[in-house]
Each structure stands twice: as C-alpha cells, then as structure tokens.
Short mmCIF file of C-alpha atoms in Angstrom, two decimals:
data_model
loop_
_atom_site.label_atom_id
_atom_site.label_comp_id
_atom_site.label_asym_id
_atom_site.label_seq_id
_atom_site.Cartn_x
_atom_site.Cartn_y
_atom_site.Cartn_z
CA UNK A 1 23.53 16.82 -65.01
CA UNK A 2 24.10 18.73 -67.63
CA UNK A 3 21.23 21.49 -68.55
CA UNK A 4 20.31 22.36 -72.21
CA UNK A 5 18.10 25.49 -72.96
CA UNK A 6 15.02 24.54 -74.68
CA UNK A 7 11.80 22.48 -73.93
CA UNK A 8 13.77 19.39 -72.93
CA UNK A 9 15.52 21.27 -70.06
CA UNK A 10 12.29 21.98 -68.71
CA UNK A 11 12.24 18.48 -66.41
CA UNK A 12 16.18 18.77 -65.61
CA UNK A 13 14.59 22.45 -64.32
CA UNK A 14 12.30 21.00 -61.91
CA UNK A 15 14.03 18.24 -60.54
CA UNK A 16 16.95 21.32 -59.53
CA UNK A 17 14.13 23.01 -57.88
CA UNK A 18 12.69 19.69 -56.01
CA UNK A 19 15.63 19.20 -54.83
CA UNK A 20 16.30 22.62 -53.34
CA UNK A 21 12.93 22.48 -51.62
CA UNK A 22 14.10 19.05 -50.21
CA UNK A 23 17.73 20.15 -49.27
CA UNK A 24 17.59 23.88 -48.44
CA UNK A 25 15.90 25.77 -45.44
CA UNK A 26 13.19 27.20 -44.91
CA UNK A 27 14.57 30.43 -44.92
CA UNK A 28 14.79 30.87 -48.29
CA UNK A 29 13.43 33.69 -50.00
CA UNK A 30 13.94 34.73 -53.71
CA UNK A 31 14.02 31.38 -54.51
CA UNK A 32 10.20 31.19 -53.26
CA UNK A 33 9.03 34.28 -54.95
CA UNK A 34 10.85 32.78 -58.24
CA UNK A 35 10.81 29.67 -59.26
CA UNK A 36 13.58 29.63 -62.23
CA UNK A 37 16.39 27.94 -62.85
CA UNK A 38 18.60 30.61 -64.09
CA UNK A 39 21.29 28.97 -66.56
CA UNK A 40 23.00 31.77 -68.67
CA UNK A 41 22.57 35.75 -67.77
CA UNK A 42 23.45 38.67 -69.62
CA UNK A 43 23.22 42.65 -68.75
CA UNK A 44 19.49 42.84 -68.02
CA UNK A 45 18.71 39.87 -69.36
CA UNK A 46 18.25 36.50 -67.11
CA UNK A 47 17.76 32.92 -69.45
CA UNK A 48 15.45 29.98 -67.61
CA UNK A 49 16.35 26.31 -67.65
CA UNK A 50 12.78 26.27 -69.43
CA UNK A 51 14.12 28.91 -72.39
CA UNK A 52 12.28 31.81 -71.08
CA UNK A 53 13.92 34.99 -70.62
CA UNK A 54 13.22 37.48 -68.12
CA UNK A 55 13.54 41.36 -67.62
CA UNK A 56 15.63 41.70 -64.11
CA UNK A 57 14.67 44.30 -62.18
CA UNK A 58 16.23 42.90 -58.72
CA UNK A 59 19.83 42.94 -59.84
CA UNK A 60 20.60 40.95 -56.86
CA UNK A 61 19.06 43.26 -54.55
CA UNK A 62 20.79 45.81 -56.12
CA UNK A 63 24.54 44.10 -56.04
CA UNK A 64 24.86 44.22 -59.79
CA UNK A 65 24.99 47.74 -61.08
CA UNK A 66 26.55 47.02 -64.60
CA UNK A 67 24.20 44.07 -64.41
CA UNK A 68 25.12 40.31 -65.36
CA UNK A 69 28.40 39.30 -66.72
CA UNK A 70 29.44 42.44 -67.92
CA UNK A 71 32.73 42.47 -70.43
CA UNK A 72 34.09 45.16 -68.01
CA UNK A 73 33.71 42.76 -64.88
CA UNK A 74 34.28 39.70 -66.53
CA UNK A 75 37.73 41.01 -68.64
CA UNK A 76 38.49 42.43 -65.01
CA UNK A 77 38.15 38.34 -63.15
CA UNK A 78 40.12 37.02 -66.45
CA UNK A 79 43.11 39.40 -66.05
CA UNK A 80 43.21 38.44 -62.18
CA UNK A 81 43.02 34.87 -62.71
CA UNK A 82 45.34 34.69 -65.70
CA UNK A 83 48.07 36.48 -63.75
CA UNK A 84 48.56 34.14 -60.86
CA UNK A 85 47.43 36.59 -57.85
CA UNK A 86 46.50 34.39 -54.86
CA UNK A 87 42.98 34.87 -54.59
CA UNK A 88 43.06 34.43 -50.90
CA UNK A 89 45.27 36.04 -48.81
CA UNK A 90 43.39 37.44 -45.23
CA UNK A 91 44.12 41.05 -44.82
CA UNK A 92 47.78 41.30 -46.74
CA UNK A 93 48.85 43.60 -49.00
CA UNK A 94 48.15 43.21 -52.39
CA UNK A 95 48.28 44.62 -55.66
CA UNK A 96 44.49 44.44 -56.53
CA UNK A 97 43.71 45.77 -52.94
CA UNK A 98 45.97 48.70 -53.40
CA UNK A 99 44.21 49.41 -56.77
CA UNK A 100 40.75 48.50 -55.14
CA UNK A 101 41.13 51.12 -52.19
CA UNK A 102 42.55 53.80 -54.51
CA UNK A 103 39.31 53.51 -57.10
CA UNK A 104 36.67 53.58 -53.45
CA UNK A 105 38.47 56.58 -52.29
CA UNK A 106 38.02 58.64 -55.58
CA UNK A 107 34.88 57.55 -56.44
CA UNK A 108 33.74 59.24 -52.22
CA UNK A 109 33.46 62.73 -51.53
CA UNK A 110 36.83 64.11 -51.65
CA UNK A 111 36.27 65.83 -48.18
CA UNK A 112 35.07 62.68 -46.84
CA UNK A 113 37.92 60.27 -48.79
CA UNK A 114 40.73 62.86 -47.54
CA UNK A 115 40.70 61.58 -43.79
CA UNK A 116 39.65 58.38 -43.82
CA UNK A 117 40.48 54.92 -43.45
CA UNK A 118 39.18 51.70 -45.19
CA UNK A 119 38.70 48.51 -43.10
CA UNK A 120 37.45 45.34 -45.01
CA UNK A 121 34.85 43.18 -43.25
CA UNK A 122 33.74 39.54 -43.71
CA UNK A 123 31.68 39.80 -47.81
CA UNK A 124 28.42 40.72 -46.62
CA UNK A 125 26.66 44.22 -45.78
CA UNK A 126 25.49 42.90 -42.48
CA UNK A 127 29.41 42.12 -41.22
CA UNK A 128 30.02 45.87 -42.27
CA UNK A 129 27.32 47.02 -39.75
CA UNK A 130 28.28 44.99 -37.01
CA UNK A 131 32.28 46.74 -37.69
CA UNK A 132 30.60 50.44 -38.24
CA UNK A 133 28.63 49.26 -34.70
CA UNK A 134 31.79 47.96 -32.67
CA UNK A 135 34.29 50.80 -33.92
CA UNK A 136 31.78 53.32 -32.59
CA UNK A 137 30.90 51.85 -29.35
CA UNK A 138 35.19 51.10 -29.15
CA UNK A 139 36.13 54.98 -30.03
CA UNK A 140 33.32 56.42 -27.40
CA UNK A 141 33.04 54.04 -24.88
CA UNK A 142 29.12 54.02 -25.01
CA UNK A 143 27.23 51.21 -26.08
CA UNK A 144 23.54 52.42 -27.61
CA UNK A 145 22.75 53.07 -30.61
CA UNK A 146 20.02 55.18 -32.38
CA UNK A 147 18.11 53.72 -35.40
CA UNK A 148 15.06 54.70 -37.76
CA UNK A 149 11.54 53.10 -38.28
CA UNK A 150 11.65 51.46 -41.51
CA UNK A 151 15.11 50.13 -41.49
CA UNK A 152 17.18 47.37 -42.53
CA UNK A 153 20.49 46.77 -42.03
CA UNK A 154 20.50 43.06 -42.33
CA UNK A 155 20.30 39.46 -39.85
CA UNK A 156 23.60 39.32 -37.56
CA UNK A 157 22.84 40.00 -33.86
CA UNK A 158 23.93 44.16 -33.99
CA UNK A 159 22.82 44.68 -37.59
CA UNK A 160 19.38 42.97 -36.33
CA UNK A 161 18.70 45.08 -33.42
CA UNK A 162 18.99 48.56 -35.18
CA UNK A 163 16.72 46.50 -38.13
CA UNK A 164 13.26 48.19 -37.99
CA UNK A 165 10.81 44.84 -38.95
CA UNK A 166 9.42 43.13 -36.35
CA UNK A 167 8.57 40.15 -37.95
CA UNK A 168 12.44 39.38 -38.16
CA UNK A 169 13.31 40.15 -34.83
CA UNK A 170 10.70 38.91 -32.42
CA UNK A 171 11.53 35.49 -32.81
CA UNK A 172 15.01 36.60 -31.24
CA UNK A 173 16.28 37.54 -27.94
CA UNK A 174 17.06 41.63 -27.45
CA UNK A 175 20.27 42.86 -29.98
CA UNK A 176 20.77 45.27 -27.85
CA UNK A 177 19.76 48.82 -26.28
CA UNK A 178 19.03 50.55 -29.41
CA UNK A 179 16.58 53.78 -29.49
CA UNK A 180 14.18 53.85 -32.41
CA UNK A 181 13.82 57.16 -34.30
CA UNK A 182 10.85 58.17 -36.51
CA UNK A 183 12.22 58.14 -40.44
CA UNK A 184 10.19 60.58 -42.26
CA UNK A 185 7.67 58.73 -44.79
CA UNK A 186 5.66 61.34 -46.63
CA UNK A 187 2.74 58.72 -47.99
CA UNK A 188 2.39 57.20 -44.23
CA UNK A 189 3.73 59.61 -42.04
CA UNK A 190 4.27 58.80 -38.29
CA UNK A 191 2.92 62.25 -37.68
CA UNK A 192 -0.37 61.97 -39.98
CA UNK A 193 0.78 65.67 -41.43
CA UNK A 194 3.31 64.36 -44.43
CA UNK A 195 5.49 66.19 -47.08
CA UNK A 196 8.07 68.96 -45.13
CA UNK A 197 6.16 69.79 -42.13
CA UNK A 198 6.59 65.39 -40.85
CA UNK A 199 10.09 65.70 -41.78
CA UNK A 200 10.80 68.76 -39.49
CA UNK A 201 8.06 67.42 -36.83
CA UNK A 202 10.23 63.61 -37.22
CA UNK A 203 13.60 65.74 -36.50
CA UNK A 204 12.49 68.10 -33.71
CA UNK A 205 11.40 64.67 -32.00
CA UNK A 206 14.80 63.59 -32.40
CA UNK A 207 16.25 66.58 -30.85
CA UNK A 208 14.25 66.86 -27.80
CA UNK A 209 14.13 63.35 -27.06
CA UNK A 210 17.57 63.20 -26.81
CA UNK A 211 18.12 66.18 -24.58
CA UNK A 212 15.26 65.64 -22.70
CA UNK A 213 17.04 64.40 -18.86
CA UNK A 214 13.76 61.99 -18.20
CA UNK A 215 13.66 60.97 -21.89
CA UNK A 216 15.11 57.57 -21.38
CA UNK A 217 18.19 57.52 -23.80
CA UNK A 218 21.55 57.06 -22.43
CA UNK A 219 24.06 58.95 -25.01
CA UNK A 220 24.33 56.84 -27.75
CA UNK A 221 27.46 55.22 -30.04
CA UNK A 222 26.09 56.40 -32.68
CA UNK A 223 22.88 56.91 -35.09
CA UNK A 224 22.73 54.54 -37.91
CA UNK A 225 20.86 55.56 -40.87
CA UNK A 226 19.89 54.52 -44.78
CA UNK A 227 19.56 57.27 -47.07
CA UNK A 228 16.98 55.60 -49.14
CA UNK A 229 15.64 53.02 -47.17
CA UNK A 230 15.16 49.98 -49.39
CA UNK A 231 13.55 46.38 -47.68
CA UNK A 232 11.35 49.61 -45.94
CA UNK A 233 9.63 50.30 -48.97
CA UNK A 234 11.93 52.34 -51.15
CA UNK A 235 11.51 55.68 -48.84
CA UNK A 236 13.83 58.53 -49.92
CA UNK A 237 15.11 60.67 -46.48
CA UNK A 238 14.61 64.00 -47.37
CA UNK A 239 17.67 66.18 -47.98
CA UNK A 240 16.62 69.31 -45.32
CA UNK A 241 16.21 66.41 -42.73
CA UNK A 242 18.95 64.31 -43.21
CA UNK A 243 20.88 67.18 -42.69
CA UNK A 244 19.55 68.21 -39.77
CA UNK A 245 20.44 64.39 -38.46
CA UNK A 246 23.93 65.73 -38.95
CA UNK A 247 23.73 68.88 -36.95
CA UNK A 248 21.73 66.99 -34.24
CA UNK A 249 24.42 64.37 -34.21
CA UNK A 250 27.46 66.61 -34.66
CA UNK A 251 26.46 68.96 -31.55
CA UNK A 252 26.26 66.27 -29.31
CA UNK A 253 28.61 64.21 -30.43
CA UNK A 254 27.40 61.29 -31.95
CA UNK A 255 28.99 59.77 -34.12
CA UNK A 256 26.81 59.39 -37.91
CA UNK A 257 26.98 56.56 -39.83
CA UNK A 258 25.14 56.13 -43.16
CA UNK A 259 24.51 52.63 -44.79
CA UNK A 260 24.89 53.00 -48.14
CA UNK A 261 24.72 48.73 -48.90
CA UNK A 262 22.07 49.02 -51.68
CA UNK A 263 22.29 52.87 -52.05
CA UNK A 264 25.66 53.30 -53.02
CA UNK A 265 27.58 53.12 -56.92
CA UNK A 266 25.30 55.22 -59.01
CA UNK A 267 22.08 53.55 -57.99
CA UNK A 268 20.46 56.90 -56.81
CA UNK A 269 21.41 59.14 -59.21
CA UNK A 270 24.35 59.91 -57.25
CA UNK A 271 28.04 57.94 -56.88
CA UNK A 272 26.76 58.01 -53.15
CA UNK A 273 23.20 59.14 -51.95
CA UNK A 274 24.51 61.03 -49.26
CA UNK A 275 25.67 63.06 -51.96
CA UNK A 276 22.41 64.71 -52.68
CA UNK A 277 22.38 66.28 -49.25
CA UNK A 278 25.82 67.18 -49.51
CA UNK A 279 26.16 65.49 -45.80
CA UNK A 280 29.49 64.75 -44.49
CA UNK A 281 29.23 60.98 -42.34
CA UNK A 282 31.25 59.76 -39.93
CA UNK A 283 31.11 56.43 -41.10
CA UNK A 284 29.69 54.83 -44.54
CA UNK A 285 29.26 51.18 -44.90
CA UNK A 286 29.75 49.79 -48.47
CA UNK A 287 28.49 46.59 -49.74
CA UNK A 288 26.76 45.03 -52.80
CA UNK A 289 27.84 46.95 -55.89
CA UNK A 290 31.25 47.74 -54.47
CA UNK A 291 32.29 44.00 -55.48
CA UNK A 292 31.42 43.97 -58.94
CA UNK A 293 28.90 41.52 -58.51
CA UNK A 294 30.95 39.39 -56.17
CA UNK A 295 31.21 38.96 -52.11
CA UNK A 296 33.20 42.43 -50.71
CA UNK A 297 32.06 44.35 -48.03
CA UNK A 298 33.71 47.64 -46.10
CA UNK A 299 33.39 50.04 -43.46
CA UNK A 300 35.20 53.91 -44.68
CA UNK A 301 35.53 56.31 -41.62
CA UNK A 302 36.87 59.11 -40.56
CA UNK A 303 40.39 58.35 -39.18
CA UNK A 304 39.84 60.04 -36.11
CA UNK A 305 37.64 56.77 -35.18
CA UNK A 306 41.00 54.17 -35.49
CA UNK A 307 41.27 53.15 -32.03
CA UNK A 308 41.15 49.80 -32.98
CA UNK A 309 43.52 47.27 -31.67
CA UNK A 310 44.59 44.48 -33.92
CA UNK A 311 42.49 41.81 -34.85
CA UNK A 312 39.32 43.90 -33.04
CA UNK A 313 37.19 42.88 -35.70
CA UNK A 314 38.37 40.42 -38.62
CA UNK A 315 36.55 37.73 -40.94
CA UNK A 316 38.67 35.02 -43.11
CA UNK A 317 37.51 36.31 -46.10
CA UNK A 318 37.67 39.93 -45.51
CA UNK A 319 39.88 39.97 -48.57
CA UNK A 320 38.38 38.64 -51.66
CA UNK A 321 41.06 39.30 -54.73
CA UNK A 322 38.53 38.90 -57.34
CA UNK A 323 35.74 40.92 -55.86
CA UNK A 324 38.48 43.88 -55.33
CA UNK A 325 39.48 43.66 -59.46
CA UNK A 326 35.78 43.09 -60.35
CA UNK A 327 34.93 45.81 -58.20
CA UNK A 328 37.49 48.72 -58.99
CA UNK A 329 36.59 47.99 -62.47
CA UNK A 330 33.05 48.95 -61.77
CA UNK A 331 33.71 51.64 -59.96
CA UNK A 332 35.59 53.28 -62.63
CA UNK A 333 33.02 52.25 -65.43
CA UNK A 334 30.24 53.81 -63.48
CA UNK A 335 32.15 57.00 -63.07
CA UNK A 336 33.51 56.86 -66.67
CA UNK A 337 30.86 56.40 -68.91
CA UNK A 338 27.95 58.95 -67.75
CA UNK A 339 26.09 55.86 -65.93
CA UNK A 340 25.52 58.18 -62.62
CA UNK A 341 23.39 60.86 -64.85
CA UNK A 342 22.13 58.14 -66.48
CA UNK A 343 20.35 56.85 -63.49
CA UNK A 344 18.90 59.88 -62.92
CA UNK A 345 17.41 60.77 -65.88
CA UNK A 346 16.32 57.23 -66.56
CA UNK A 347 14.84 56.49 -63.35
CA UNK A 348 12.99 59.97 -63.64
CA UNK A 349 11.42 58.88 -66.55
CA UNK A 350 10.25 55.24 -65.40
CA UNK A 351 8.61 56.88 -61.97
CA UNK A 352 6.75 60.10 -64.15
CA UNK A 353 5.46 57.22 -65.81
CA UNK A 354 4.37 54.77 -63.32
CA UNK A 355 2.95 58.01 -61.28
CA UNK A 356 1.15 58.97 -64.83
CA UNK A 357 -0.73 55.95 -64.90
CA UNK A 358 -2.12 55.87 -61.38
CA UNK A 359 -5.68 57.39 -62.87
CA UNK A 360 -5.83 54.22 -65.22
CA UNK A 361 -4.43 52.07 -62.51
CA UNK A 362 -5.98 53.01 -58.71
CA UNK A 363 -4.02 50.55 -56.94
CA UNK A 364 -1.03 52.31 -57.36
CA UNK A 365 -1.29 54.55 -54.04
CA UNK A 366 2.34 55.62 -54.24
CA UNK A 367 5.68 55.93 -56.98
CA UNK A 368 9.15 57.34 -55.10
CA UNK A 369 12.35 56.97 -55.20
CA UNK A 370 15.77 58.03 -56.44
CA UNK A 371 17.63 57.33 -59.61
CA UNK A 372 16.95 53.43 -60.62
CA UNK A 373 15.95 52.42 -56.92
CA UNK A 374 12.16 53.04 -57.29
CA UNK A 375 8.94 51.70 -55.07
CA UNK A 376 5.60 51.59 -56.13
CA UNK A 377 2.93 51.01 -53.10
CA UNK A 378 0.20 48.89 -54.18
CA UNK A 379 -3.24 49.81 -51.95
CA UNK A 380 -6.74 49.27 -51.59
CA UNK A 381 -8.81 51.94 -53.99
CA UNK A 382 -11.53 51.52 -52.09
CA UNK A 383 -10.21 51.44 -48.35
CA UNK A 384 -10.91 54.41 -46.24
CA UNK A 385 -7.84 56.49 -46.29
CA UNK A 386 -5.68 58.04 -43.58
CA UNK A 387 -4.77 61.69 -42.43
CA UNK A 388 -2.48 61.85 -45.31
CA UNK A 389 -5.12 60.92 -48.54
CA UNK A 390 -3.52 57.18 -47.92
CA UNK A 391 -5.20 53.99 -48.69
CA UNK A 392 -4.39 50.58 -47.08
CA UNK A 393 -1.39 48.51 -48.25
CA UNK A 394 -2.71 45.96 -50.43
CA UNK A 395 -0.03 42.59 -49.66
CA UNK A 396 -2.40 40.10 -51.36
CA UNK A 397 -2.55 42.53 -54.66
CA UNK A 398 1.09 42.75 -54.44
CA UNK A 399 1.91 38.91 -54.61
CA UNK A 400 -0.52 38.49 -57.71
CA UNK A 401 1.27 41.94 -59.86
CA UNK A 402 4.57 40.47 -58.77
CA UNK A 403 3.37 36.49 -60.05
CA UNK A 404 1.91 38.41 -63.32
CA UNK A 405 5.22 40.29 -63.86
CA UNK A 406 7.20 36.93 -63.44
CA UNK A 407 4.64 35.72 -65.90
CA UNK A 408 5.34 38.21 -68.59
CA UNK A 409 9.14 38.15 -68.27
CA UNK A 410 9.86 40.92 -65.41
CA UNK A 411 11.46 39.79 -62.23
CA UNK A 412 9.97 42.21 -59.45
CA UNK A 413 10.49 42.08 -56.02
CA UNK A 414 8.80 43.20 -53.09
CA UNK A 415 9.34 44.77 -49.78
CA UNK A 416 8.08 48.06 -47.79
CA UNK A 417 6.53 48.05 -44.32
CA UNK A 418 3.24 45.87 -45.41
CA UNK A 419 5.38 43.72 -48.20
CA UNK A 420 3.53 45.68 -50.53
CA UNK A 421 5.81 47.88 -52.57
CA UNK A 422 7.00 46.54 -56.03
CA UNK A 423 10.79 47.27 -55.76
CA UNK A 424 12.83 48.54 -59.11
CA UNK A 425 16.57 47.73 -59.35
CA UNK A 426 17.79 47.40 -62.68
CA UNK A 427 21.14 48.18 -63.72
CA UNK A 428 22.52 51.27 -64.48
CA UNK A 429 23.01 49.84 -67.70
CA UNK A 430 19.51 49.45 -68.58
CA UNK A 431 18.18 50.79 -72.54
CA UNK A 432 15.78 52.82 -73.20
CA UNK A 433 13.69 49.83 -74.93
CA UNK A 434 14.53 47.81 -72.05
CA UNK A 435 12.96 50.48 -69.44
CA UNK A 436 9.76 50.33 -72.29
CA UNK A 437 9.42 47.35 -71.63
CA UNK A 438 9.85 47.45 -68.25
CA UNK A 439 6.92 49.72 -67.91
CA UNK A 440 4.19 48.21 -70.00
CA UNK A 441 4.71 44.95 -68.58
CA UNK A 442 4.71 45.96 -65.33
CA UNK A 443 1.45 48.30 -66.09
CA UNK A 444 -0.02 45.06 -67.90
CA UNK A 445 0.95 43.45 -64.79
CA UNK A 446 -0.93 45.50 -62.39
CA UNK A 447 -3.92 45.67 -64.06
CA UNK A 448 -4.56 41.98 -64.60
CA UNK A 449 -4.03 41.31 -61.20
CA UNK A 450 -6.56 44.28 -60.26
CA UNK A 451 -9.14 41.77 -62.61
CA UNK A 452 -8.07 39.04 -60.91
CA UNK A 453 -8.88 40.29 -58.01
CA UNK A 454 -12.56 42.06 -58.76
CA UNK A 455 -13.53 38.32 -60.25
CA UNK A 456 -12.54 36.91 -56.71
CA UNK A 457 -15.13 39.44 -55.07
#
C-alpha cells in the first residue's frame, strides 16, 4: 500500500497501526506512547502518515545525534553502497572497519585510545554489556559484579541483572550475583541529605561495604556504571564521586567499566561523559550514536583485559558495513563542526529555562542534566515533601504533559524511577528556533495538563 501525505493517508495510517496492534507483542513500547505513522523524517523534524509534523525530542533514544537522514550520513550509506563493499562480512577485515576503528579511537581520550582494543558485539547496547560482563569475569576469574540504583543497561540475561528497575526484572529468574550500589541522586537522595554531602555519604558506603569481611560481597568482576543515567531519570553522577568510584575500584582491583550507550558522541556536552570527570575506565561500552543512526555496537578496553580466546564472544552481525561508514562519518561531523560545544551551551540554555519557569509551573519538582540529555521530574505541588524539599513523583501528570506535547507537535518521552521524568534528546543539530519551540510547547504542555488535572479534582 502505498502511503500519500495528506488527509487521505489518514485511513492507510490507521489500518498500519491496527495491524501492528494485531501482529506485534505486547511488549511494545514507543509505539504505545505514539501513535504515528512516521513516513518521511528530516533533522529534527518527523512527518505523520496524517500530514502532521512533529518536534523529536527522542532521537531514537538518543541513537541519532545528527538527527534524521542527515546529508553527512546519508552521502556516507550512498558512497558504501555505490562502491560494491559486501555489506556483510562477520568479523573480516575491511576497508570501512579499518576507517570506522580509526575515527572511534580519535574521537576517545587519547590516554584511554592509546592501549586499547576494539571488539564489535552483536548491533545492540545490551550485547555490548553482556561482552564488557564476560571479558571481565574471563580476565579475573571472579564472577560478581557491582551495579548502581537507578540503572539500565538493557534486557539480555547479564545486562538485566546489573539493570536497577524492578518492574523489568521480577518477572525473571536471578541474572546473577550482582551487588547493588547507591548512585547519588541529589533531588531523592538515598541518604535524605542531597547535593555533595549524599554523594560522599553514597561513596564512603561503597568503600566500606566492600572491605567490610562480614559485608557479604565476594570481590567482584567488575563495577558497571552510567555516567548520566538515562531510563533512571536523566541523573547526572557527580564528577568528585565518580572519581572516587575510580580510586575505590583501582585500589582493589576492580576492574571499571562505564556505559556510555546513550551518553556517548557529543550528547553531554562532551565527545564522552566520562570526559567531564577526566576518569580513565577500564572498559567503555559504545552503542547508539556510534552507528550513525544504524545497528553497531562495541566494547573499547584496555588491552591488558585481551585474554580472550577465539570466538569467546561473537554475534553474526557484529560487523555491519553500513553502520561503520554511517558511523565514522558522524563521528567526524560531531567533532568537526563545533556540535560538542554546541550541546553544551544549547542544552544550558533549554534547562535555565525549564528551571526558570518552575514558579509559573509547580509541577516541575526537578530540571538536570548534561548537554542535550535533560530530565524534568514532574511532582505533586501539593504532596508533603521529603528530607530533601522533594515532592512526590507525579506518573499520571506525566502521561497527560507527554499526550499534550504529542498533541502540539513535540515527541517526549518518559522514564526516571516513578516514569515520571519528561526525557530531552534532540540532536545535536537542533536550531535555536527549533529549541524555542521546543520550550514553549513543552511549557504549554505542562500547564494544560496541570488544568486538566485540577478540573478532574
């Protein structure tokens, strides 16, 4: 069936969507939260089957840095395709792999990049865990791992157990013996003291726990940690502390590995988050932007860690020629053309804003975040706050701003530990009039679903 933009490809749109309900499972997400028929896309901009046109602020979860169908990425797929390169070759040597490695390696910190060693995984950010996992348990013989409250590192078996929601993972049998750590989250801190003094309370826990002889924890693999975490509610780790993760890890030998799946290409304000720190890893697992928008995922560590034996951990397509072009194209773009800074100072602007209008607009408890990976918590005004000056997550409130925003042309997804955090993603390539526009619909968003929900009372 062929789909025509306009009023008459308004029917062809919900028969597509019928028939996705009928045929797909029920563990479908976006799909739920936005009912579109996407048939053209361009940069920020996302076209319906219906002729509306929508704002995209979730980028793919954050895959698409240079957003859609960028000239960079899409001259980058032509010049692959038009040259004859197999596009599928398992592991093996080629020319747009050779390329694709050299462009990851200077785009990481050069300390980092100097000793390391690239393997490719199966195309998702969850297969890259599950490497990062195995490679540490193979090169210290242990088996545990330490992860964070909060986390996500996505739904295999390994990546699952060191995954922080509950909802995902009781259904499940135990993932394995993983400890879980307290990540520091200044608006609802595990401590009930906040700002520095939960950070340094959250890593002096850390510490003692794991020398204390009757503390429980076996020495681990490794510690596995986000430095923004992002389906946890957009929570920044402080710098001081994720540094001290390093010197906890590094004296005792524990190996560090940072997931840097949604973090990573710009998106913080940084080429890597764990830049901001200044943090050297272990271990960083790459995903998402890294492909250029399409399927590549990869595990960079520090060559000390290659005890592998062949085949100890390979995928058929762990080799994707077109996501290695597309992606070494965007890697250099990024780097090229100021879009780093310009995630910084951008994303600055949107969250002063957003923070700025909290008096007009109670709901909004919280606005953090780094670069263009922002989260704004969404609570109850009138709840009885905690230790910190917090107010109750708001969920309901949440699903009517994001349903206005979808309304109004925004696409705004949520996440954080109550599903109540409105979660910003655009591309690094975002305008100025786009991030205006951004903003007041978003604000006009909020507060008509704030009436909405005083006429319900």
């Amino acid at each position: 069936m062929t789909l025509t933009v306009g009023t008459a490809a308004a029917p062809a749109g919900d028969a597509i969507l019928r028939r996705q309900r009928v045929r797909e499972s029920a563990a479908r997400t976006y799909a739920r939260s936005f009912p579109i028929v996407p048939v053209r896309a361009n940069g920020m901009t996302v076209e319906g089957a219906d002729g509306r046109r929508y704002l995209d602020c979730l980028s793919g979860a954050g895959t698409l840095a240079l957003g859609h169908n960028h000239p960079v990425v899409l001259e980058a797929i032509r010049r692959t395709l038009d040259s004859g390169a197999p596009l599928h070759l398992l592991d093996l040597a080629t020319a747009e792999k050779d390329d694709f490695t050299t462009a990851l390696l200077e785009s990481l910190p050069e300390k980092f990049a100097a000793r390391s060693r690239i393997h490719f995984c199966g195309p998702a950010g969850t297969d890259a865990v599950e490497a990062a996992l195995k490679l540490m348990q193979t090169a210290t013989g242990r088996r545990g791992a330490l992860a964070f409250t909060g986390a996500y590192h996505g739904m295999t078996a390994g990546a699952l157990a060191v995954t922080g929601n509950t909802a995902v993972k009781a259904p499940l049998p135990s993932g394995g013996e993983v400890t879980r750590l307290p990540y520091p989250y200044a608006y609802r801190c595990p401590f009930g003291v906040g700002g520095e003094r939960g950070a340094e309370l959250a890593a002096a826990y850390t510490e003692r726990l794991l020398d204390d002889p009757s503390g429980g924890v076996l020495p681990p693999a490794a510690m596995i940690l986000e430095p923004v975490q992002g389906e946890g509610g957009v929570v920044p780790a402080p710098d001081a502390w994720l540094r001290e993760m390093r010197r906890i890890t590094a004296e005792r030998g524990i190996p560090l590995i940072l997931d840097e799946v949604q973090t990573g290409v710009g998106r913080t304000g940084r080429m890597w988050a764990v830049e901001h720190s200044g943090v050297e890893p272990d271990a960083m697992v790459l995903s998402k932007a890294i492909g250029g928008s399409l399927p590549l995922a990869v595990v960079v560590y520090r060559d000390e860690y290659d005890g592998w034996q062949p085949g100890a951990h390979t995928g058929t397509f762990r080799g994707n020629t077109l996501a290695m072009a597309a992606g070494a194209a965007t890697l250099r773009h990024v780097a090229a053309n100021g879009l780093v800074a310009r995630a910084e100072t951008v994303g600055a602007r949107i969250a002063a804003r957003l923070d700025g209008a909290r008096d007009r607009l109670p709901v909004i408890g919280d606005v953090r975040g780094r670069g263009l990976m922002l989260g704004v918590e969404l609570v109850d005004p009138a709840g009885e706050p905690d230790s910190c000056g917090a107010r109750p997550a708001d969920p309901r409130l949440a699903v009517r701003v994001r349903a206005a925003c979808l309304a109004r042309g925004l696409i705004v997804e949520l996440g954080g530990r109550h599903d109540a955090v409105l979660r910003l993603l655009p591309p690094l390539t975002i305008t100025d009039e786009q991030a205006e526009a951004v903003l007041e619909r978003l604000c006009e968003a909020v507060e008509f679903a704030m009436r909405q929900g005083e006429a319900a009372k």
